[in-house]
PDB file of C-alpha atoms and ligand atoms in Angstrom:
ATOM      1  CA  UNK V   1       4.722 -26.135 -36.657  1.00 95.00           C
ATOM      2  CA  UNK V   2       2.219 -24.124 -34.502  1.00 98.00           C
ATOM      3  CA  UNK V   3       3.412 -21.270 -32.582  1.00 98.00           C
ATOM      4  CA  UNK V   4       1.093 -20.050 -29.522  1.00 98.00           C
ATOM      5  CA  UNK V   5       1.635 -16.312 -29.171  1.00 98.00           C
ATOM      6  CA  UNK V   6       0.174 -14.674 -25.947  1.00 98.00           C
ATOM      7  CA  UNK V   7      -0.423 -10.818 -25.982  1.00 98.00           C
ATOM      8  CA  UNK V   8      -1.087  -8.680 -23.400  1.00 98.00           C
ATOM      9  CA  UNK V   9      -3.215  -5.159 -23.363  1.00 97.00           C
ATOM     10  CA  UNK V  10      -1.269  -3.101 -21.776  1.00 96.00           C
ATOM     11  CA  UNK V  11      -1.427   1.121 -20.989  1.00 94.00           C
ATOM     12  CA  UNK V  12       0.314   2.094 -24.346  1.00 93.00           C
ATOM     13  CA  UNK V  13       4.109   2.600 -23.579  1.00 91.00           C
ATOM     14  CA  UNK V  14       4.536   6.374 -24.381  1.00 91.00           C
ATOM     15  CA  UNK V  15       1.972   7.116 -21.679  1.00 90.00           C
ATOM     16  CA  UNK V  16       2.699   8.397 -18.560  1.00 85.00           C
ATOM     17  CA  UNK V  17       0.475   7.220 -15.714  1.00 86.00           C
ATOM     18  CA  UNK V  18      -0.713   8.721 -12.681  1.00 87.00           C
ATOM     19  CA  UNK V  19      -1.352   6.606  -9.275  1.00 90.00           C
ATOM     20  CA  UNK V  20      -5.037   6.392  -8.608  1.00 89.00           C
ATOM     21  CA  UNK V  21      -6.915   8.124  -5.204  1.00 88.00           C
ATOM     22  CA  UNK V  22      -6.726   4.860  -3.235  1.00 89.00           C
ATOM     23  CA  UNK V  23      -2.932   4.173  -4.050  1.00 88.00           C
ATOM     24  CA  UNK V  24      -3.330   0.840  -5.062  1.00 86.00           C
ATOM     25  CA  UNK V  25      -2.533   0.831  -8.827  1.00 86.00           C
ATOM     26  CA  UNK V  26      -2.389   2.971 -11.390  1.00 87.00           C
ATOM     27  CA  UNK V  27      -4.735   4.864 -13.139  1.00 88.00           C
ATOM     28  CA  UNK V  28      -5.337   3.591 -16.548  1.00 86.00           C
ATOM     29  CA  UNK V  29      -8.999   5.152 -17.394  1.00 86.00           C
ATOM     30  CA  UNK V  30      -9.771   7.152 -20.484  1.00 88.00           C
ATOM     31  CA  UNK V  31      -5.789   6.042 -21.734  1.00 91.00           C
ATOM     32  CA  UNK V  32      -4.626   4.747 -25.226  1.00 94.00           C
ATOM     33  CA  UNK V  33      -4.111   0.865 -24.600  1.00 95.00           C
ATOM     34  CA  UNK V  34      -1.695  -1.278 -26.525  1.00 96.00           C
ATOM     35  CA  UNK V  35      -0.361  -4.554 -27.210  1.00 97.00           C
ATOM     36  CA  UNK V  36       2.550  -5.440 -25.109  1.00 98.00           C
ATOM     37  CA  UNK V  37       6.014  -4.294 -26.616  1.00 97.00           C
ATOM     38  CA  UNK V  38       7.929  -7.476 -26.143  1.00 98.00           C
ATOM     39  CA  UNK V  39       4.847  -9.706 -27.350  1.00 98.00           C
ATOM     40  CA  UNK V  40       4.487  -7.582 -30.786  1.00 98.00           C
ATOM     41  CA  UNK V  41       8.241  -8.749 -31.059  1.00 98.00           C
ATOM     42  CA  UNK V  42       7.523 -12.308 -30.167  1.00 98.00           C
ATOM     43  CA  UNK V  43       4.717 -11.946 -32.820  1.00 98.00           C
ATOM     44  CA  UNK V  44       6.721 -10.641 -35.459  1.00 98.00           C
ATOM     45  CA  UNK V  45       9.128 -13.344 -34.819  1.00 98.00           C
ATOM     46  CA  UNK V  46       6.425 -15.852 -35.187  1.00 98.00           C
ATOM     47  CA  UNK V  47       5.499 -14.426 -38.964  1.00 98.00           C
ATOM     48  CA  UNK V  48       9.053 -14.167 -39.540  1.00 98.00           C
ATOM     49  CA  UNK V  49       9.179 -18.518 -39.265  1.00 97.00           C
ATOM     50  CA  UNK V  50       5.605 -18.688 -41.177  1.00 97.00           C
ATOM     51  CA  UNK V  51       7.260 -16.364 -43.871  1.00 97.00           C
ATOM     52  CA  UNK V  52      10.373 -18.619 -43.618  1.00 96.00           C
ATOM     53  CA  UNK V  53       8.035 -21.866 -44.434  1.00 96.00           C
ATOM     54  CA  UNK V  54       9.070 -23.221 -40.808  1.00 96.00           C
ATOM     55  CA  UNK V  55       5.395 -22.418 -39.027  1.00 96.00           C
ATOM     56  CA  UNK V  56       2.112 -23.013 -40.145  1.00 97.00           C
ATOM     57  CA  UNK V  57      -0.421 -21.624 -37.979  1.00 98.00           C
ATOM     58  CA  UNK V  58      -0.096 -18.898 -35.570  1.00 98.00           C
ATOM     59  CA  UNK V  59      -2.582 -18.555 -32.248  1.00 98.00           C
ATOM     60  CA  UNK V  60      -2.622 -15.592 -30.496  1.00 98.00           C
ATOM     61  CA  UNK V  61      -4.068 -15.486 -27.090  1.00 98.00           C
ATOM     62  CA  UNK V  62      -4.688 -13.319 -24.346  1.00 98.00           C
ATOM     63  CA  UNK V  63      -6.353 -13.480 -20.755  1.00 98.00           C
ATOM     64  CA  UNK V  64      -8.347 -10.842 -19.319  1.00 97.00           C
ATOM     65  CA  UNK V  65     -11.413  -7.889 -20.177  1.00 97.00           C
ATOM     66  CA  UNK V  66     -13.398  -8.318 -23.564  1.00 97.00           C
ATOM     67  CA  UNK V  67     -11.571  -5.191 -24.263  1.00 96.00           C
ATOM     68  CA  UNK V  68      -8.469  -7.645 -24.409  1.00 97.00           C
ATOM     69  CA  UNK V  69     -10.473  -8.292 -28.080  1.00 98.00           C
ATOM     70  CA  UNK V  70      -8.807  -4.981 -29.619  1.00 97.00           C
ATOM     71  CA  UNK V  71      -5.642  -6.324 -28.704  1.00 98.00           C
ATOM     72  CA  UNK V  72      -6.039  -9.549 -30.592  1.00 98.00           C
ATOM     73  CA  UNK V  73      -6.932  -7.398 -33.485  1.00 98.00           C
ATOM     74  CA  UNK V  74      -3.932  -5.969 -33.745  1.00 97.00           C
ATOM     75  CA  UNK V  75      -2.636  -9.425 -33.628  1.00 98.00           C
ATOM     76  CA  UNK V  76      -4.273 -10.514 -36.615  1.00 98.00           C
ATOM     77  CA  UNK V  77      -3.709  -7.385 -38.415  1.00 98.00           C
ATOM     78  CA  UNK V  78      -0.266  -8.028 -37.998  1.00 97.00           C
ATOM     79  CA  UNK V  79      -0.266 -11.782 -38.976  1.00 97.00           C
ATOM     80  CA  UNK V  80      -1.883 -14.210 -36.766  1.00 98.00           C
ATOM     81  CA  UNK V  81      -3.959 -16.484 -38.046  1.00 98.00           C
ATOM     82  CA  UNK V  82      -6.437 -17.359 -35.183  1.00 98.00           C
ATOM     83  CA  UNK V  83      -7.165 -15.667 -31.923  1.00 98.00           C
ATOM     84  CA  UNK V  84      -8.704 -16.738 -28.337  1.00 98.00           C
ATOM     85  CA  UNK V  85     -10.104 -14.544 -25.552  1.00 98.00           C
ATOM     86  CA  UNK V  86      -9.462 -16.277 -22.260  1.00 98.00           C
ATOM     87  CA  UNK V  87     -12.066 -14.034 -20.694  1.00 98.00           C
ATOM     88  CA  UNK V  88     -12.422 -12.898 -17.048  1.00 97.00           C
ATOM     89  CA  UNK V  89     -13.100  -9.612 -14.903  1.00 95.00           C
ATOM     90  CA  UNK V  90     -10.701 -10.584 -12.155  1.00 94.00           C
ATOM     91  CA  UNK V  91      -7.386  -8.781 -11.540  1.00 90.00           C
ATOM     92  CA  UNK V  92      -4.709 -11.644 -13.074  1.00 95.00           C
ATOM     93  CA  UNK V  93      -1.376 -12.177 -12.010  1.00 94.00           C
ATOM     94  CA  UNK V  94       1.366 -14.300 -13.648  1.00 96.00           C
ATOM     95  CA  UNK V  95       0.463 -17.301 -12.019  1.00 96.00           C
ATOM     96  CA  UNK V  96      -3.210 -16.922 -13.215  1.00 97.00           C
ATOM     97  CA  UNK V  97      -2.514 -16.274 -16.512  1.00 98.00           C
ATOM     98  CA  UNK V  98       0.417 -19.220 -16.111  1.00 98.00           C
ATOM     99  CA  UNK V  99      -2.482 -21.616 -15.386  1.00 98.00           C
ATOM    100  CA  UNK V 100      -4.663 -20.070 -18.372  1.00 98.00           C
ATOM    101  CA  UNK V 101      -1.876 -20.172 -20.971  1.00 98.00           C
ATOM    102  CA  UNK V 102      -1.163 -23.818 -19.961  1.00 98.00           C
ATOM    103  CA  UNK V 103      -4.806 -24.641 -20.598  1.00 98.00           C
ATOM    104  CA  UNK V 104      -4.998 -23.739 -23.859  1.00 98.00           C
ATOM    105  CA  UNK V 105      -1.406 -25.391 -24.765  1.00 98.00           C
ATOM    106  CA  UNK V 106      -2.519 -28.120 -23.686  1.00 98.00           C
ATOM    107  CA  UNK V 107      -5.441 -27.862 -26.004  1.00 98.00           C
ATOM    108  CA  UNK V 108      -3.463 -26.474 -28.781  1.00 98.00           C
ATOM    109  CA  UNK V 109      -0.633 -28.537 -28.364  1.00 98.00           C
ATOM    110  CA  UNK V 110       1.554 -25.583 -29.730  1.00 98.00           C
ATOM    111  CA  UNK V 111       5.847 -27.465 -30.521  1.00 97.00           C
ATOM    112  CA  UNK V 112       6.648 -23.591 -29.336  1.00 98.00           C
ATOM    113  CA  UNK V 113       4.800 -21.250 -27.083  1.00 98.00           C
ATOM    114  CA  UNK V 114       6.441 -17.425 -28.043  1.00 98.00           C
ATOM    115  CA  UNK V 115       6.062 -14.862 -25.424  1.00 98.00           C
ATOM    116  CA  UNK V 116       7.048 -11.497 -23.957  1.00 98.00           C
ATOM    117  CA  UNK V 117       9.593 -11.832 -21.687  1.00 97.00           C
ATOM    118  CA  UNK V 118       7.669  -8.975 -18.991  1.00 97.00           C
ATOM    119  CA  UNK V 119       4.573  -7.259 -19.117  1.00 97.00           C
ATOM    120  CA  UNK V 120       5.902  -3.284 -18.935  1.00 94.00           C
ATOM    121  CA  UNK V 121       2.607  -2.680 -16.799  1.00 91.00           C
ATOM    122  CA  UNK V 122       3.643  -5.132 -13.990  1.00 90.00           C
ATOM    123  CA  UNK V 123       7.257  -5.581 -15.147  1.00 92.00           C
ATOM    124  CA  UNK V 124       6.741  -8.793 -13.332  1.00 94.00           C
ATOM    125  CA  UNK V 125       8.930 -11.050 -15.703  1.00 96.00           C
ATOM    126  CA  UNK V 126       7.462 -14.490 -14.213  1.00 97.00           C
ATOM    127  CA  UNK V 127       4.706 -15.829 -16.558  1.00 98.00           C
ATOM    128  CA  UNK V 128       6.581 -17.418 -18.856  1.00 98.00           C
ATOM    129  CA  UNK V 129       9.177 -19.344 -16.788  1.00 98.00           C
ATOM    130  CA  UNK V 130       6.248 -20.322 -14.146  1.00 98.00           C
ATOM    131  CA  UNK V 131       4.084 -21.527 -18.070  1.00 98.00           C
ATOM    132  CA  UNK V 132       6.938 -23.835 -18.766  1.00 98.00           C
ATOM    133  CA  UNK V 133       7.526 -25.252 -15.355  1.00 98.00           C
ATOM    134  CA  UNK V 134       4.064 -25.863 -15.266  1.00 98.00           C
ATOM    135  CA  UNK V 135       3.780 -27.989 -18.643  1.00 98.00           C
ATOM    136  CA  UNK V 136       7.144 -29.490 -17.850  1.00 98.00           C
ATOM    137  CA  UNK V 137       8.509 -27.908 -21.085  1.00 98.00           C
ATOM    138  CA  UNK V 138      12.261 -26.600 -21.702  1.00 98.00           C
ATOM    139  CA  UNK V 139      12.682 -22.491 -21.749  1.00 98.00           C
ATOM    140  CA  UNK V 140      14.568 -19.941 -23.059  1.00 97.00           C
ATOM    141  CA  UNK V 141      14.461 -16.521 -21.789  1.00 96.00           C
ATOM    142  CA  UNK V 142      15.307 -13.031 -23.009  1.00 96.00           C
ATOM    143  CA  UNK V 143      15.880 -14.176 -26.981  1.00 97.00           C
ATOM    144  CA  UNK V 144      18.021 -11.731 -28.882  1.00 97.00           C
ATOM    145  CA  UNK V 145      18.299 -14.908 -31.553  1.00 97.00           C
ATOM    146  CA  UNK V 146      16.494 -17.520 -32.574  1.00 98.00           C
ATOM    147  CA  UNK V 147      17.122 -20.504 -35.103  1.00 97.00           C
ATOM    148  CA  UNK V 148      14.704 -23.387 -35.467  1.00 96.00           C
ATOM    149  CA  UNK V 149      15.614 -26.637 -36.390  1.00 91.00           C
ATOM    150  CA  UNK V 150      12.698 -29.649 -37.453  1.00 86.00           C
ATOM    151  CA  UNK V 151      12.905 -31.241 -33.604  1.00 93.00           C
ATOM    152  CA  UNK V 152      15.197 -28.396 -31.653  1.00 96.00           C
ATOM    153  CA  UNK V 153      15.061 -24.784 -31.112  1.00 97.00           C
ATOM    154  CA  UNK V 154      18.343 -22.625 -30.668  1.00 98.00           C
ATOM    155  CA  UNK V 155      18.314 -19.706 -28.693  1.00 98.00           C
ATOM    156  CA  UNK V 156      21.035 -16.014 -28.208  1.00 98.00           C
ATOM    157  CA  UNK V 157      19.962 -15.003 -24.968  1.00 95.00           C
ATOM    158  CA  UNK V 158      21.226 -11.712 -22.870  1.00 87.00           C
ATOM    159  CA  UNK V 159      22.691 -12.262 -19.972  1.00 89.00           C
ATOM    160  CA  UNK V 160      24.410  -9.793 -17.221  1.00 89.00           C
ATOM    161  CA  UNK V 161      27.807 -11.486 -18.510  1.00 89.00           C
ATOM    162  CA  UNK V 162      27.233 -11.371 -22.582  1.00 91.00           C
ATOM    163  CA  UNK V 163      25.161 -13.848 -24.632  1.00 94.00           C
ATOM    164  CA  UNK V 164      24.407 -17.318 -23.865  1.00 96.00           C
ATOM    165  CA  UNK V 165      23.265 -19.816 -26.381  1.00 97.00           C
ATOM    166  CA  UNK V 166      21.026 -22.514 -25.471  1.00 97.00           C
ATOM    167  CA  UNK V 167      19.430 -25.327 -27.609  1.00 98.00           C
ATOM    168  CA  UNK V 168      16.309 -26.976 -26.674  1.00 97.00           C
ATOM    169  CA  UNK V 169      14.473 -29.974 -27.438  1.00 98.00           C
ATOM    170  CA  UNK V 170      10.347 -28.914 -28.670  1.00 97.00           C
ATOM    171  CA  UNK V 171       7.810 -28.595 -27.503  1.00 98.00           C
ATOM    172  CA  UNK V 172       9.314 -25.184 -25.641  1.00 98.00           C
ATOM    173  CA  UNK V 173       8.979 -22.076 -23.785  1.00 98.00           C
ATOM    174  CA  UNK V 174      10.493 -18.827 -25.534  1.00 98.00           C
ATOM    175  CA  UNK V 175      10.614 -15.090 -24.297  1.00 98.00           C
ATOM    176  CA  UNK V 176      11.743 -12.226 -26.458  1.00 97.00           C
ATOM    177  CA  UNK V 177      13.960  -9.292 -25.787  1.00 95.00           C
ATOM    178  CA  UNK V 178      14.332  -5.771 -27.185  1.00 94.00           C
ATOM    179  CA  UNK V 179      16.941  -6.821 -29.830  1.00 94.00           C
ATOM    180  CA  UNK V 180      15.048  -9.963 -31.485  1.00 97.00           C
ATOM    181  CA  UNK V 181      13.700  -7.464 -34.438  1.00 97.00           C
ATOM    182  CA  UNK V 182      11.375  -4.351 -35.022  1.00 97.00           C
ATOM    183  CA  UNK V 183       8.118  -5.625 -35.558  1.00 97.00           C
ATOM    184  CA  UNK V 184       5.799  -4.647 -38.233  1.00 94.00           C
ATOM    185  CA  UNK V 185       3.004  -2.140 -38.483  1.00 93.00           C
ATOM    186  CA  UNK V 186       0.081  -3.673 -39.651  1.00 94.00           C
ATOM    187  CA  UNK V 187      -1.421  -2.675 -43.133  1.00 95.00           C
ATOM    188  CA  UNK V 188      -4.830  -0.952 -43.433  1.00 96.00           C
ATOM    189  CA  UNK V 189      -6.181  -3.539 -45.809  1.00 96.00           C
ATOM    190  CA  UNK V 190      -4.994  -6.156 -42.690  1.00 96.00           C
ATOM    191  CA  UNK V 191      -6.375  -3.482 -40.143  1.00 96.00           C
ATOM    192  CA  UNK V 192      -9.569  -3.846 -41.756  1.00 96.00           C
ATOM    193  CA  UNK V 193     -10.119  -7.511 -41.833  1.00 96.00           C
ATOM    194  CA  UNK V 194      -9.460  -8.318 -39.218  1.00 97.00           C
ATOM    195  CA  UNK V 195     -12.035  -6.044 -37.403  1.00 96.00           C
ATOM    196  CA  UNK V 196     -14.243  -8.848 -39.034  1.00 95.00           C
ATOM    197  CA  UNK V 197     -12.296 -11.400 -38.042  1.00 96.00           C
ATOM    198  CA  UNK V 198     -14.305 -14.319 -35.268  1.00 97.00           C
ATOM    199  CA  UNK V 199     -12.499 -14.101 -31.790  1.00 98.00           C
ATOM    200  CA  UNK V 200     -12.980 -17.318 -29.803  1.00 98.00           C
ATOM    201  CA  UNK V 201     -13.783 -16.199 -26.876  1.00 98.00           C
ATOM    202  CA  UNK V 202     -13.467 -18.848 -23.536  1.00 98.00           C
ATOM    203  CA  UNK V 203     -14.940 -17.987 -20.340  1.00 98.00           C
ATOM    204  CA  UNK V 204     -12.060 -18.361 -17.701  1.00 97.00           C
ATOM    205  CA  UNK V 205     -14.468 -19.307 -14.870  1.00 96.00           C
ATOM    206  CA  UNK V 206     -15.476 -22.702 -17.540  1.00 96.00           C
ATOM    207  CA  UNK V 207     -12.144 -24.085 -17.594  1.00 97.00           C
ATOM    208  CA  UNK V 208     -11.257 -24.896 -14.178  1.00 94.00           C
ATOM    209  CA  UNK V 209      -8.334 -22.943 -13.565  1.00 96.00           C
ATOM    210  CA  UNK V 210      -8.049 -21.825  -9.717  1.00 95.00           C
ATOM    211  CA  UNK V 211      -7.001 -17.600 -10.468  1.00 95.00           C
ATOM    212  CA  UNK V 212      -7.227 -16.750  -6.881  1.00 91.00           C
ATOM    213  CA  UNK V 213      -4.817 -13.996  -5.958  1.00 88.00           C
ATOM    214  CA  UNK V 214      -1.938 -14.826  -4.171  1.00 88.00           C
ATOM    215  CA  UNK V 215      -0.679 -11.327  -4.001  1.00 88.00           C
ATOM    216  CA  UNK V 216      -2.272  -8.180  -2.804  1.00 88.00           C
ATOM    217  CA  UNK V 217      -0.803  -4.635  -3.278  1.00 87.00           C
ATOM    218  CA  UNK V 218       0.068  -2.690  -0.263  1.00 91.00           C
ATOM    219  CA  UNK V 219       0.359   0.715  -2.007  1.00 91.00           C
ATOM    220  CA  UNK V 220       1.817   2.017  -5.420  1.00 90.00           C
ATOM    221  CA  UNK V 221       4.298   5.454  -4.983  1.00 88.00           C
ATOM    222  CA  UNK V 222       5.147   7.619  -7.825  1.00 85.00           C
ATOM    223  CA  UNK V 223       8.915   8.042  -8.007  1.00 84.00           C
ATOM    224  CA  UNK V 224      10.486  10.804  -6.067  1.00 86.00           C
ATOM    225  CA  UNK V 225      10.536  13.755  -8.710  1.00 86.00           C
ATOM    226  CA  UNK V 226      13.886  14.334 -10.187  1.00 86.00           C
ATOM    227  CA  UNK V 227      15.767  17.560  -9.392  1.00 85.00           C
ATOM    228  CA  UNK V 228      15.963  20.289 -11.730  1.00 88.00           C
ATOM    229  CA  UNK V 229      20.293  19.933 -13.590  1.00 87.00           C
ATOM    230  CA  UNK V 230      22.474  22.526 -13.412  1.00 86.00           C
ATOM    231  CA  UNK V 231      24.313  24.326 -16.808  1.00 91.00           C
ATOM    232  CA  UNK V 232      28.261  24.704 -16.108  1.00 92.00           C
ATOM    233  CA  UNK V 233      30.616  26.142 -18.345  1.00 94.00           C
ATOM    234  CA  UNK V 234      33.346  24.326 -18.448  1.00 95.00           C
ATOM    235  CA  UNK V 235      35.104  20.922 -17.078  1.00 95.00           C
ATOM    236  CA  UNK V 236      36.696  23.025 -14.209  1.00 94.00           C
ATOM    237  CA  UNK V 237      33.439  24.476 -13.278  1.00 94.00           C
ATOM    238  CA  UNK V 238      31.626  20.571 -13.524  1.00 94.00           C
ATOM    239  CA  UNK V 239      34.659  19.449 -11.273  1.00 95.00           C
ATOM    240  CA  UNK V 240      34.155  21.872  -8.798  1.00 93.00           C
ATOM    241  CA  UNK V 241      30.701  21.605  -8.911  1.00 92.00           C
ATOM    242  CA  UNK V 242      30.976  17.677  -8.150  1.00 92.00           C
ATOM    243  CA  UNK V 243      32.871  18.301  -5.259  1.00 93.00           C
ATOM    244  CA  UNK V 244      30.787  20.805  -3.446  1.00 91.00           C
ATOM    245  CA  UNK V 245      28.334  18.072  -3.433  1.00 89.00           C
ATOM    246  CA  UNK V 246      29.963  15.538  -2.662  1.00 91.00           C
ATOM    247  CA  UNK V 247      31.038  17.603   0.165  1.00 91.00           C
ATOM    248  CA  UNK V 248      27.407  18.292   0.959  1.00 88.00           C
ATOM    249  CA  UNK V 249      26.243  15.052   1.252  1.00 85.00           C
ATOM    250  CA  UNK V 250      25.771  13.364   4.607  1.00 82.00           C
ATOM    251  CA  UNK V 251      28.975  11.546   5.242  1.00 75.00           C
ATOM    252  CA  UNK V 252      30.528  14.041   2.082  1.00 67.00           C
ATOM    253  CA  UNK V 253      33.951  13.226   0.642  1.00 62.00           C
ATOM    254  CA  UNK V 254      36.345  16.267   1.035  1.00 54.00           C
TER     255      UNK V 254
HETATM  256  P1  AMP L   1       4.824 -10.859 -17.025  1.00 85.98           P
HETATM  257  O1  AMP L   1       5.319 -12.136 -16.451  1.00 85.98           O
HETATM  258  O2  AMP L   1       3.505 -10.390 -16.437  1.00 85.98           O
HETATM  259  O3  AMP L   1       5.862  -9.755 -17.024  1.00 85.98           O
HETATM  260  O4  AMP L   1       4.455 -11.139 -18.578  1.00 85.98           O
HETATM  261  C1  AMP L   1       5.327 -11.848 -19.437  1.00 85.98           C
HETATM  262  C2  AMP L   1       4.595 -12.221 -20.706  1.00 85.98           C
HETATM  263  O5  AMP L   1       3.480 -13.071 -20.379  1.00 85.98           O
HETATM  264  C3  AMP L   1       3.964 -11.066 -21.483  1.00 85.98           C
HETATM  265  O6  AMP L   1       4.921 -10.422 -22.304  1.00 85.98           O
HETATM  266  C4  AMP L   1       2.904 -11.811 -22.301  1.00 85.98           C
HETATM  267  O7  AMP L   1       3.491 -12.477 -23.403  1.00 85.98           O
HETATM  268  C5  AMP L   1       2.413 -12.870 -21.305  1.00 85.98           C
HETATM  269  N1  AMP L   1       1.231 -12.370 -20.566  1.00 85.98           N
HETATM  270  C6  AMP L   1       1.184 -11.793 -19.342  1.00 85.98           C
HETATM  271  N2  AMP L   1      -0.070 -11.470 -19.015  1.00 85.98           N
HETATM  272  C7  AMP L   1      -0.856 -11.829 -20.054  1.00 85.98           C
HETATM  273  C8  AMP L   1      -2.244 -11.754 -20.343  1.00 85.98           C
HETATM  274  N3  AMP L   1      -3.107 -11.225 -19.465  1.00 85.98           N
HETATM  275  N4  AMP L   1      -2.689 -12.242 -21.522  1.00 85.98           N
HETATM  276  C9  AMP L   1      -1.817 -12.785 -22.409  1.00 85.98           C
HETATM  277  N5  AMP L   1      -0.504 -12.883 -22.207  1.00 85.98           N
HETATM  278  C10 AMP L   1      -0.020 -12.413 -21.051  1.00 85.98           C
END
């Protein structure tokens, strides 16, 4: 089985990040960049089934800056065994990158495509339900749990309810939560080869993929700042203390 694994570079997730002059994104010059949380766990779970003897090759792909290159290092440090730049300057969006990752599973013809389930830049959570609409393929979303059989794959996912289990006929869509595993740091002897590793790289504008924008950003607002707590000494003085302001608030209780 071939699993298609698309990573995203993304502003590294302990960063904080500050709203550029213009206010219409954020700020991401001169900061530590990273792969995706949720697509190092889709990753891992994709060694996980080569280690198991259930996949045989593993493609890791992402869309975007050359930079994007680093990324897929860390993808074949960790495991992968092939990588593809989709490469293009402009500004993607999920549907762009939809229409780039269907592309190249076309190409690949991939029985399981293995994805974050949202970017944490965007948090947009849309690429890979609008990937398998677009190939016409079944999806999961939000795997906690995944079991593959030879022709079916079954899926845990988190729901607002509880867990839902779904089974799905292959070729499929798949998108990872938190709680699918802790992925693996990559060794240094793994680090190092692949920095000589070959990157295919494909020039977006060659393949005939339309990536106009359908979106444009109005403005981008910090969150209000948070007020400074308050110590109290005991549950009588927290009680009171959640009355006065709920008396203080417009409309306050009494
Ligand atoms: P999003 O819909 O933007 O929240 O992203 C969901 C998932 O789509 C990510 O976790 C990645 O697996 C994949 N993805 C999004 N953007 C890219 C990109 N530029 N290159 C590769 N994969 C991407």
């Amino acid at each position: 089985m071939k699993i298609l694994v698309p990573v995203k570079r993304v502003v590294d997730y302990q960063l904080r990040v500050r709203i550029r002059e213009d206010g219409r994104g954020v700020d991401a010059d001169g900061l530590k960049m990273s792969m995706n949380p949720f697509d190092e766990i889709a990753l891992e779970e994709a060694i996980r089934l080569r280690e198991a003897g259930i996949a045989r090759e593993l493609v890791a792909v992402s869309c975007g800056l050359g930079a994007c290159q680093e990324t897929l290092r860390t993808a074949l440090a960790m495991g992968a065994d092939r990588a593809v730049l989709i490469e293009t300057d402009v500004q993607l969006q999920p549907l762009g990158v939809a229409k780039l990752l269907k592309w190249l599973a076309l190409r690949e013809a991939p029985q399981l495509v293995l994805m974050g389930k949202q970017a944490i830049d965007d948090d947009a959570c849309q690429t890979a339900q609008m990937l398998a609409a677009m190939l016409g393929w079944p999806q999961a979303t939000f795997a906690s749990k995944l079991l593959m059989g030879a022709e079916t794959a079954t899926v845990t996912r988190e729901i607002d309810g509880g867990l839902e289990t779904l089974e799905l006929s292959l070729p499929a869509v798949i998108s990872t939560d938190l709680r699918l595993n802790e992925p693996r740091y990559a060794s240094l002897p793994n680090v190092m080869k692949a920095r000589r590793a070959v990157i295919e790289v494909l020039p977006a504008e060659e393949l005939g993929v339309d990536l106009t924008s359908r979106l444009s950003i109005l403005q981008v607002a910090a969150p209000a700042p948070r007020a400074a707590g308050q110590r109290v000494s005991s549950v009588e003085a927290l009680a009171q203390c959640v009355r006065t302001k709920l008396a203080e608030a417009p409309g306050g209780a009494t």
